[in-house]
PDB file of C-alpha atoms in Angstrom:
ATOM      1  CA  UNK A 230      27.498  30.164  29.654  1.00  0.00           C
ATOM      2  CA  UNK A 231      23.933  31.019  30.635  1.00  0.00           C
ATOM      3  CA  UNK A 232      24.921  33.809  32.236  1.00  0.00           C
ATOM      4  CA  UNK A 233      27.540  35.279  29.576  1.00  0.00           C
ATOM      5  CA  UNK A 234      24.440  34.798  26.479  1.00  0.00           C
ATOM      6  CA  UNK A 235      22.481  36.765  28.367  1.00  0.00           C
ATOM      7  CA  UNK A 236      25.211  39.534  29.550  1.00  0.00           C
ATOM      8  CA  UNK A 237      26.155  39.540  25.813  1.00  0.00           C
ATOM      9  CA  UNK A 238      22.244  40.328  24.331  1.00  0.00           C
ATOM     10  CA  UNK A 239      21.721  42.382  26.724  1.00  0.00           C
ATOM     11  CA  UNK A 240      25.088  44.056  25.912  1.00  0.00           C
ATOM     12  CA  UNK A 241      23.765  44.400  21.839  1.00  0.00           C
ATOM     13  CA  UNK A 242      20.362  45.610  23.262  1.00  0.00           C
ATOM     14  CA  UNK A 243      21.948  48.109  25.163  1.00  0.00           C
ATOM     15  CA  UNK A 244      24.503  50.080  22.745  1.00  0.00           C
ATOM     16  CA  UNK A 245      23.117  49.679  19.848  1.00  0.00           C
ATOM     17  CA  UNK A 246      20.737  47.060  18.976  1.00  0.00           C
ATOM     18  CA  UNK A 247      17.772  50.056  18.484  1.00  0.00           C
ATOM     19  CA  UNK A 248      17.459  50.918  15.041  1.00  0.00           C
ATOM     20  CA  UNK A 249      19.177  54.327  15.420  1.00  0.00           C
ATOM     21  CA  UNK A 250      22.502  52.965  14.640  1.00  0.00           C
ATOM     22  CA  UNK A 251      21.219  50.835  11.692  1.00  0.00           C
ATOM     23  CA  UNK A 252      22.651  52.861   8.472  1.00  0.00           C
ATOM     24  CA  UNK A 253      19.829  53.823   6.691  1.00  0.00           C
ATOM     25  CA  UNK A 254      18.862  54.621   2.782  1.00  0.00           C
ATOM     26  CA  UNK A 255      21.240  51.489   1.423  1.00  0.00           C
ATOM     27  CA  UNK A 256      20.756  51.654  -2.082  1.00  0.00           C
ATOM     28  CA  UNK A 257      22.382  50.134  -5.787  1.00  0.00           C
ATOM     29  CA  UNK A 258      24.116  52.069  -8.435  1.00  0.00           C
ATOM     30  CA  UNK A 259      24.988  49.985 -11.910  1.00  0.00           C
ATOM     31  CA  UNK A 260      28.332  50.957 -12.779  1.00  0.00           C
ATOM     32  CA  UNK A 261      29.150  47.843 -15.194  1.00  0.00           C
ATOM     33  CA  UNK A 262      28.568  44.364 -16.160  1.00  0.00           C
ATOM     34  CA  UNK A 263      30.704  43.696 -13.112  1.00  0.00           C
ATOM     35  CA  UNK A 264      30.664  46.693 -10.699  1.00  0.00           C
ATOM     36  CA  UNK A 265      27.947  47.943  -8.513  1.00  0.00           C
ATOM     37  CA  UNK A 266      27.750  50.693  -5.748  1.00  0.00           C
ATOM     38  CA  UNK A 267      26.055  50.818  -2.521  1.00  0.00           C
ATOM     39  CA  UNK A 268      25.346  54.116  -0.779  1.00  0.00           C
ATOM     40  CA  UNK A 269      23.898  54.902   2.644  1.00  0.00           C
ATOM     41  CA  UNK A 270      24.214  57.072   5.040  1.00  0.00           C
ATOM     42  CA  UNK A 271      24.000  57.370   9.640  1.00  0.00           C
ATOM     43  CA  UNK A 272      21.313  59.448  11.802  1.00  0.00           C
ATOM     44  CA  UNK A 273      22.924  62.617  12.948  1.00  0.00           C
ATOM     45  CA  UNK A 274      21.173  61.194  15.953  1.00  0.00           C
ATOM     46  CA  UNK A 275      23.781  57.844  15.801  1.00  0.00           C
ATOM     47  CA  UNK A 276      26.208  59.737  14.853  1.00  0.00           C
ATOM     48  CA  UNK A 277      26.354  62.407  17.316  1.00  0.00           C
ATOM     49  CA  UNK A 278      26.147  59.158  20.134  1.00  0.00           C
ATOM     50  CA  UNK A 279      28.928  57.605  18.335  1.00  0.00           C
ATOM     51  CA  UNK A 280      31.329  60.884  18.846  1.00  0.00           C
ATOM     52  CA  UNK A 281      30.569  61.068  22.386  1.00  0.00           C
ATOM     53  CA  UNK A 282      31.271  57.406  23.154  1.00  0.00           C
ATOM     54  CA  UNK A 283      34.335  57.778  21.096  1.00  0.00           C
ATOM     55  CA  UNK A 284      35.368  60.378  23.431  1.00  0.00           C
ATOM     56  CA  UNK A 285      35.978  57.831  26.074  1.00  0.00           C
ATOM     57  CA  UNK A 286      39.214  56.764  24.287  1.00  0.00           C
ATOM     58  CA  UNK A 287      41.203  59.701  23.137  1.00  0.00           C
ATOM     59  CA  UNK A 288      43.594  57.387  22.161  1.00  0.00           C
ATOM     60  CA  UNK A 289      42.311  54.786  20.093  1.00  0.00           C
ATOM     61  CA  UNK A 290      41.467  55.630  16.282  1.00  0.00           C
ATOM     62  CA  UNK A 291      37.746  55.617  15.273  1.00  0.00           C
ATOM     63  CA  UNK A 292      38.664  52.957  12.958  1.00  0.00           C
ATOM     64  CA  UNK A 293      39.251  51.080  15.697  1.00  0.00           C
ATOM     65  CA  UNK A 294      36.643  51.683  17.315  1.00  0.00           C
ATOM     66  CA  UNK A 295      33.357  50.869  14.478  1.00  0.00           C
ATOM     67  CA  UNK A 296      33.226  49.555  11.000  1.00  0.00           C
ATOM     68  CA  UNK A 297      30.404  48.614   8.717  1.00  0.00           C
ATOM     69  CA  UNK A 298      29.923  45.005   7.291  1.00  0.00           C
ATOM     70  CA  UNK A 299      28.468  44.804   4.163  1.00  0.00           C
ATOM     71  CA  UNK A 300      26.832  41.282   3.629  1.00  0.00           C
ATOM     72  CA  UNK A 301      26.537  39.796  -0.392  1.00  0.00           C
ATOM     73  CA  UNK A 302      24.927  37.027  -0.703  1.00  0.00           C
ATOM     74  CA  UNK A 303      24.545  35.015  -4.211  1.00  0.00           C
ATOM     75  CA  UNK A 304      21.046  33.964  -4.468  1.00  0.00           C
ATOM     76  CA  UNK A 305      19.957  30.499  -6.545  1.00  0.00           C
ATOM     77  CA  UNK A 306      18.192  31.028  -9.695  1.00  0.00           C
ATOM     78  CA  UNK A 307      16.191  28.430  -8.669  1.00  0.00           C
ATOM     79  CA  UNK A 308      13.354  28.704  -5.816  1.00  0.00           C
ATOM     80  CA  UNK A 309      11.793  27.088  -3.716  1.00  0.00           C
ATOM     81  CA  UNK A 310       7.984  26.002  -3.265  1.00  0.00           C
ATOM     82  CA  UNK A 311       7.505  29.063  -0.453  1.00  0.00           C
ATOM     83  CA  UNK A 312       9.628  31.621  -2.878  1.00  0.00           C
ATOM     84  CA  UNK A 313      12.297  32.339  -0.659  1.00  0.00           C
ATOM     85  CA  UNK A 314      15.917  31.703  -2.647  1.00  0.00           C
ATOM     86  CA  UNK A 315      18.253  29.201  -1.984  1.00  0.00           C
ATOM     87  CA  UNK A 316      21.806  31.196  -0.704  1.00  0.00           C
ATOM     88  CA  UNK A 317      24.621  29.657  -2.454  1.00  0.00           C
ATOM     89  CA  UNK A 318      27.382  32.247  -1.497  1.00  0.00           C
ATOM     90  CA  UNK A 319      28.062  34.793   1.504  1.00  0.00           C
ATOM     91  CA  UNK A 320      31.182  37.364   1.541  1.00  0.00           C
ATOM     92  CA  UNK A 321      31.323  39.792   4.083  1.00  0.00           C
ATOM     93  CA  UNK A 322      33.628  42.858   3.746  1.00  0.00           C
ATOM     94  CA  UNK A 323      34.718  45.444   6.062  1.00  0.00           C
ATOM     95  CA  UNK A 324      34.381  49.055   5.621  1.00  0.00           C
ATOM     96  CA  UNK A 325      35.868  51.405   7.217  1.00  0.00           C
ATOM     97  CA  UNK A 326      34.006  54.285   9.216  1.00  0.00           C
ATOM     98  CA  UNK A 327      34.410  57.295   7.581  1.00  0.00           C
ATOM     99  CA  UNK A 328      33.194  55.807   4.203  1.00  0.00           C
ATOM    100  CA  UNK A 329      29.238  55.872   3.120  1.00  0.00           C
ATOM    101  CA  UNK A 330      29.983  54.220  -0.123  1.00  0.00           C
ATOM    102  CA  UNK A 331      31.016  50.919  -1.598  1.00  0.00           C
ATOM    103  CA  UNK A 332      32.158  49.602  -5.143  1.00  0.00           C
ATOM    104  CA  UNK A 333      31.530  45.546  -5.618  1.00  0.00           C
ATOM    105  CA  UNK A 334      33.800  44.334  -8.224  1.00  0.00           C
ATOM    106  CA  UNK A 335      34.431  40.827 -10.313  1.00  0.00           C
ATOM    107  CA  UNK A 336      30.649  39.939  -9.659  1.00  0.00           C
ATOM    108  CA  UNK A 337      29.573  36.710 -11.796  1.00  0.00           C
ATOM    109  CA  UNK A 338      27.447  38.172 -15.308  1.00  0.00           C
ATOM    110  CA  UNK A 339      23.423  36.880 -15.164  1.00  0.00           C
ATOM    111  CA  UNK A 340      23.312  36.530 -10.830  1.00  0.00           C
ATOM    112  CA  UNK A 341      20.859  37.832  -8.722  1.00  0.00           C
ATOM    113  CA  UNK A 342      22.599  39.259  -5.595  1.00  0.00           C
ATOM    114  CA  UNK A 343      21.075  40.518  -1.782  1.00  0.00           C
ATOM    115  CA  UNK A 344      22.770  42.771   0.203  1.00  0.00           C
ATOM    116  CA  UNK A 345      22.829  44.113   3.336  1.00  0.00           C
ATOM    117  CA  UNK A 346      24.790  46.384   5.823  1.00  0.00           C
ATOM    118  CA  UNK A 347      25.212  46.947   9.617  1.00  0.00           C
ATOM    119  CA  UNK A 348      27.168  48.671  11.789  1.00  0.00           C
ATOM    120  CA  UNK A 349      30.227  46.856  14.459  1.00  0.00           C
ATOM    121  CA  UNK A 350      31.698  48.330  17.099  1.00  0.00           C
ATOM    122  CA  UNK A 351      34.791  47.370  19.017  1.00  0.00           C
ATOM    123  CA  UNK A 352      34.436  49.291  22.258  1.00  0.00           C
ATOM    124  CA  UNK A 353      37.332  48.422  24.500  1.00  0.00           C
ATOM    125  CA  UNK A 354      37.330  47.991  27.875  1.00  0.00           C
ATOM    126  CA  UNK A 355      37.320  50.761  30.168  1.00  0.00           C
ATOM    127  CA  UNK A 356      39.762  49.238  32.483  1.00  0.00           C
ATOM    128  CA  UNK A 357      41.791  47.147  29.351  1.00  0.00           C
ATOM    129  CA  UNK A 358      42.007  48.700  26.643  1.00  0.00           C
ATOM    130  CA  UNK A 359      43.250  45.517  24.646  1.00  0.00           C
ATOM    131  CA  UNK A 360      40.310  43.897  25.407  1.00  0.00           C
ATOM    132  CA  UNK A 361      36.752  44.482  23.536  1.00  0.00           C
ATOM    133  CA  UNK A 362      33.512  43.680  23.148  1.00  0.00           C
ATOM    134  CA  UNK A 363      31.336  43.539  19.458  1.00  0.00           C
ATOM    135  CA  UNK A 364      28.522  45.049  19.579  1.00  0.00           C
ATOM    136  CA  UNK A 365      26.350  44.839  16.163  1.00  0.00           C
ATOM    137  CA  UNK A 366      23.193  47.003  15.046  1.00  0.00           C
ATOM    138  CA  UNK A 367      20.360  45.133  13.136  1.00  0.00           C
ATOM    139  CA  UNK A 368      21.141  44.302   9.263  1.00  0.00           C
ATOM    140  CA  UNK A 369      19.584  46.589   7.151  1.00  0.00           C
ATOM    141  CA  UNK A 370      16.568  45.219   5.168  1.00  0.00           C
ATOM    142  CA  UNK A 371      18.243  43.368   2.052  1.00  0.00           C
ATOM    143  CA  UNK A 372      18.721  45.011  -1.457  1.00  0.00           C
ATOM    144  CA  UNK A 373      18.966  43.229  -4.890  1.00  0.00           C
ATOM    145  CA  UNK A 374      19.893  43.645  -8.135  1.00  0.00           C
ATOM    146  CA  UNK A 375      21.189  41.404 -10.743  1.00  0.00           C
ATOM    147  CA  UNK A 376      24.243  41.508 -13.558  1.00  0.00           C
ATOM    148  CA  UNK A 377      24.084  41.522 -16.738  1.00  0.00           C
ATOM    149  CA  UNK A 378      23.629  38.688 -18.912  1.00  0.00           C
ATOM    150  CA  UNK A 379      26.598  38.732 -21.164  1.00  0.00           C
ATOM    151  CA  UNK A 380      29.289  41.438 -22.002  1.00  0.00           C
ATOM    152  CA  UNK A 381      28.189  42.526 -24.984  1.00  0.00           C
ATOM    153  CA  UNK A 382      24.352  43.606 -23.080  1.00  0.00           C
ATOM    154  CA  UNK A 383      26.970  45.789 -20.916  1.00  0.00           C
ATOM    155  CA  UNK A 384      28.845  47.263 -23.952  1.00  0.00           C
ATOM    156  CA  UNK A 385      25.225  47.953 -24.931  1.00  0.00           C
ATOM    157  CA  UNK A 386      25.104  50.139 -22.244  1.00  0.00           C
ATOM    158  CA  UNK A 387      28.550  52.760 -22.189  1.00  0.00           C
ATOM    159  CA  UNK A 388      29.661  54.303 -18.725  1.00  0.00           C
ATOM    160  CA  UNK A 389      30.972  57.894 -18.735  1.00  0.00           C
ATOM    161  CA  UNK A 390      34.769  58.290 -18.272  1.00  0.00           C
ATOM    162  CA  UNK A 391      36.877  59.343 -15.879  1.00  0.00           C
ATOM    163  CA  UNK A 392      34.725  61.871 -13.388  1.00  0.00           C
ATOM    164  CA  UNK A 393      36.758  63.290 -10.961  1.00  0.00           C
ATOM    165  CA  UNK A 394      37.189  66.401  -8.192  1.00  0.00           C
ATOM    166  CA  UNK A 395      38.711  69.653  -9.697  1.00  0.00           C
ATOM    167  CA  UNK A 396      38.605  71.768  -6.777  1.00  0.00           C
ATOM    168  CA  UNK A 397      36.891  71.921  -3.462  1.00  0.00           C
ATOM    169  CA  UNK A 398      35.919  74.232  -0.784  1.00  0.00           C
ATOM    170  CA  UNK A 399      33.835  74.170   2.215  1.00  0.00           C
ATOM    171  CA  UNK A 400      30.944  75.073   0.380  1.00  0.00           C
ATOM    172  CA  UNK A 401      31.339  74.299  -2.978  1.00  0.00           C
ATOM    173  CA  UNK A 402      32.760  72.132  -5.671  1.00  0.00           C
ATOM    174  CA  UNK A 403      33.721  71.698  -9.461  1.00  0.00           C
ATOM    175  CA  UNK A 404      33.914  68.256 -10.846  1.00  0.00           C
ATOM    176  CA  UNK A 405      34.994  67.434 -14.735  1.00  0.00           C
ATOM    177  CA  UNK A 406      34.584  64.414 -16.922  1.00  0.00           C
ATOM    178  CA  UNK A 407      35.421  63.122 -20.484  1.00  0.00           C
ATOM    179  CA  UNK A 408      33.468  64.110 -23.592  1.00  0.00           C
ATOM    180  CA  UNK A 409      31.359  61.142 -24.417  1.00  0.00           C
ATOM    181  CA  UNK A 410      29.160  62.108 -27.360  1.00  0.00           C
ATOM    182  CA  UNK A 411      28.680  65.080 -29.802  1.00  0.00           C
ATOM    183  CA  UNK A 412      26.857  67.829 -29.848  1.00  0.00           C
ATOM    184  CA  UNK A 413      24.034  68.200 -27.748  1.00  0.00           C
ATOM    185  CA  UNK A 414      24.504  65.413 -24.864  1.00  0.00           C
ATOM    186  CA  UNK A 415      23.139  65.830 -21.416  1.00  0.00           C
ATOM    187  CA  UNK A 416      24.862  65.283 -18.569  1.00  0.00           C
ATOM    188  CA  UNK A 417      23.160  64.510 -15.685  1.00  0.00           C
ATOM    189  CA  UNK A 418      24.242  64.633 -11.904  1.00  0.00           C
ATOM    190  CA  UNK A 419      23.573  62.676  -9.243  1.00  0.00           C
ATOM    191  CA  UNK A 420      24.202  62.790  -5.457  1.00  0.00           C
ATOM    192  CA  UNK A 421      24.110  59.624  -3.698  1.00  0.00           C
ATOM    193  CA  UNK A 422      25.062  60.850   0.199  1.00  0.00           C
ATOM    194  CA  UNK A 423      23.136  63.897   1.088  1.00  0.00           C
ATOM    195  CA  UNK A 424      20.623  64.044  -1.698  1.00  0.00           C
ATOM    196  CA  UNK A 425      19.837  60.117  -1.664  1.00  0.00           C
ATOM    197  CA  UNK A 426      20.313  59.508  -5.507  1.00  0.00           C
ATOM    198  CA  UNK A 427      18.595  61.876  -6.855  1.00  0.00           C
ATOM    199  CA  UNK A 428      19.229  64.137 -10.041  1.00  0.00           C
ATOM    200  CA  UNK A 429      20.746  67.662  -9.611  1.00  0.00           C
ATOM    201  CA  UNK A 430      21.287  69.341 -12.395  1.00  0.00           C
ATOM    202  CA  UNK A 431      21.675  68.828 -16.386  1.00  0.00           C
ATOM    203  CA  UNK A 432      24.660  70.701 -18.076  1.00  0.00           C
ATOM    204  CA  UNK A 433      24.579  70.440 -21.919  1.00  0.00           C
ATOM    205  CA  UNK A 434      27.354  70.525 -24.604  1.00  0.00           C
ATOM    206  CA  UNK A 435      29.850  71.124 -20.739  1.00  0.00           C
ATOM    207  CA  UNK A 436      31.706  68.363 -19.010  1.00  0.00           C
ATOM    208  CA  UNK A 437      32.391  70.695 -15.973  1.00  0.00           C
ATOM    209  CA  UNK A 438      30.046  71.210 -13.773  1.00  0.00           C
ATOM    210  CA  UNK A 439      29.969  73.498 -10.289  1.00  0.00           C
ATOM    211  CA  UNK A 440      27.636  73.286  -7.066  1.00  0.00           C
ATOM    212  CA  UNK A 441      27.440  75.713  -4.334  1.00  0.00           C
ATOM    213  CA  UNK A 442      25.625  75.882  -0.942  1.00  0.00           C
ATOM    214  CA  UNK A 443      27.595  72.248   0.106  1.00  0.00           C
ATOM    215  CA  UNK A 444      28.100  71.592   4.396  1.00  0.00           C
ATOM    216  CA  UNK A 445      31.717  71.834   5.822  1.00  0.00           C
ATOM    217  CA  UNK A 446      33.085  68.848   6.890  1.00  0.00           C
ATOM    218  CA  UNK A 447      30.769  66.611   4.920  1.00  0.00           C
ATOM    219  CA  UNK A 448      31.045  63.777   2.524  1.00  0.00           C
ATOM    220  CA  UNK A 449      29.746  63.856  -0.848  1.00  0.00           C
ATOM    221  CA  UNK A 450      29.676  61.420  -3.726  1.00  0.00           C
ATOM    222  CA  UNK A 451      28.624  62.157  -6.990  1.00  0.00           C
ATOM    223  CA  UNK A 452      28.024  60.137 -10.131  1.00  0.00           C
ATOM    224  CA  UNK A 453      27.548  61.627 -13.502  1.00  0.00           C
ATOM    225  CA  UNK A 454      24.677  59.945 -16.638  1.00  0.00           C
ATOM    226  CA  UNK A 455      25.446  61.167 -20.072  1.00  0.00           C
ATOM    227  CA  UNK A 456      22.217  61.388 -22.265  1.00  0.00           C
ATOM    228  CA  UNK A 457      22.315  61.331 -26.069  1.00  0.00           C
ATOM    229  CA  UNK A 458      20.264  58.972 -27.924  1.00  0.00           C
ATOM    230  CA  UNK A 459      21.835  56.090 -25.828  1.00  0.00           C
ATOM    231  CA  UNK A 460      22.134  56.423 -21.988  1.00  0.00           C
ATOM    232  CA  UNK A 461      25.232  56.596 -20.353  1.00  0.00           C
ATOM    233  CA  UNK A 462      25.194  53.837 -16.867  1.00  0.00           C
ATOM    234  CA  UNK A 463      26.817  56.207 -14.004  1.00  0.00           C
ATOM    235  CA  UNK A 464      30.272  57.050 -13.676  1.00  0.00           C
ATOM    236  CA  UNK A 465      32.282  55.537 -10.817  1.00  0.00           C
ATOM    237  CA  UNK A 466      31.867  57.726  -7.967  1.00  0.00           C
ATOM    238  CA  UNK A 467      33.144  61.105  -7.456  1.00  0.00           C
ATOM    239  CA  UNK A 468      33.674  61.079  -3.263  1.00  0.00           C
ATOM    240  CA  UNK A 469      35.135  63.800  -0.893  1.00  0.00           C
ATOM    241  CA  UNK A 470      34.307  65.747   2.297  1.00  0.00           C
ATOM    242  CA  UNK A 471      33.843  69.453   2.130  1.00  0.00           C
ATOM    243  CA  UNK A 472      36.790  70.865   4.769  1.00  0.00           C
ATOM    244  CA  UNK A 473      36.123  72.634   7.490  1.00  0.00           C
ATOM    245  CA  UNK A 474      35.021  76.612   7.149  1.00  0.00           C
ATOM    246  CA  UNK A 475      37.861  77.156   9.894  1.00  0.00           C
ATOM    247  CA  UNK A 476      39.884  74.918   8.327  1.00  0.00           C
ATOM    248  CA  UNK A 477      39.475  77.165   4.945  1.00  0.00           C
ATOM    249  CA  UNK A 478      39.857  80.291   6.443  1.00  0.00           C
ATOM    250  CA  UNK A 479      43.055  79.182   8.324  1.00  0.00           C
ATOM    251  CA  UNK A 480      44.069  78.671   4.460  1.00  0.00           C
ATOM    252  CA  UNK A 481      43.177  81.774   3.044  1.00  0.00           C
ATOM    253  CA  UNK A 482      44.477  83.314   5.768  1.00  0.00           C
ATOM    254  CA  UNK A 483      48.447  81.584   5.169  1.00  0.00           C
ATOM    255  CA  UNK A 484      48.290  82.536   1.762  1.00  0.00           C
ATOM    256  CA  UNK A 485      47.504  86.147   2.471  1.00  0.00           C
ATOM    257  CA  UNK A 486      50.800  86.212   5.163  1.00  0.00           C
ATOM    258  CA  UNK A 487      52.951  84.520   2.847  1.00  0.00           C
ATOM    259  CA  UNK A 488      51.853  87.039  -0.188  1.00  0.00           C
ATOM    260  CA  UNK A 489      51.853  90.179   2.311  1.00  0.00           C
ATOM    261  CA  UNK A 490      55.140  89.065   3.773  1.00  0.00           C
ATOM    262  CA  UNK A 491      56.824  88.279   0.156  1.00  0.00           C
ATOM    263  CA  UNK A 492      55.873  92.021  -0.569  1.00  0.00           C
ATOM    264  CA  UNK A 493      57.269  93.712   2.193  1.00  0.00           C
ATOM    265  CA  UNK A 494      60.299  91.703   1.305  1.00  0.00           C
ATOM    266  CA  UNK A 495      60.796  93.045  -1.969  1.00  0.00           C
ATOM    267  CA  UNK A 496      60.179  96.446  -0.694  1.00  0.00           C
ATOM    268  CA  UNK A 497      62.698  95.999   1.806  1.00  0.00           C
ATOM    269  CA  UNK A 498      65.352  95.072  -1.322  1.00  0.00           C
ATOM    270  CA  UNK A 499      64.256  97.619  -3.234  1.00  0.00           C
ATOM    271  CA  UNK A 500      65.032 100.075  -0.560  1.00  0.00           C
ATOM    272  CA  UNK A 501      68.094  98.394   0.078  1.00  0.00           C
ATOM    273  CA  UNK A 502      69.052  98.978  -3.871  1.00  0.00           C
ATOM    274  CA  UNK A 503      68.234 102.921  -3.760  1.00  0.00           C
ATOM    275  CA  UNK A 504      70.503 103.270  -0.431  1.00  0.00           C
TER     276      UNK A 504
END
């Protein structure tokens, strides 16, 4: 028994017990009365190590090898003498490894929550892929927040609606959303993955926005906020991956060949008619 326990602890420290495998930049974005989005990132070094390890299991999809686990804890409003909140409820959510955000919904009003996240690996044994050992990164530093007191308070902070992606290339993207107010409305655009939640741009009296200089094969998460006397909360997240440059060029080349073939066929048909 002692040997097994020691082996498990050693396994954690060796494979993923170091801080670089822990998600970084965990933060929350309030969406509605009972919805909140959390976003995070993974260090480039950690991802390179994970990809290298995955290559040992080419027949197993990455979704079966690792994922994220989000701990959602409800805190008591009554604090103990030491100042620590008493945990009343704790839920665990499994999030796919290719996702860097999660929307918490059906939250209780006027309730304090605490979120923490970790990376979980399920590496199969090399001689038997039906068996695996579970290893975990340390949990992130908890992120706390409180939901609205009631629905009236939430209604006083409207949400921008129908934010979506119109088009995307390997280096650019165009977003669109519904108009929320009259003339003079400013729309603030935020990026939560690569931009770490910072405001990137502001557009006035326009419901479309285009960004350039994106990186190929990269995940982006955008939200939009309207400002016209009263500021809205962020829209629901617009999440997408930019295609790789190679894929984009292949698509362009395919359409070029298609147009060229169509033009040649039309020319051949015209020649036959003349003959």
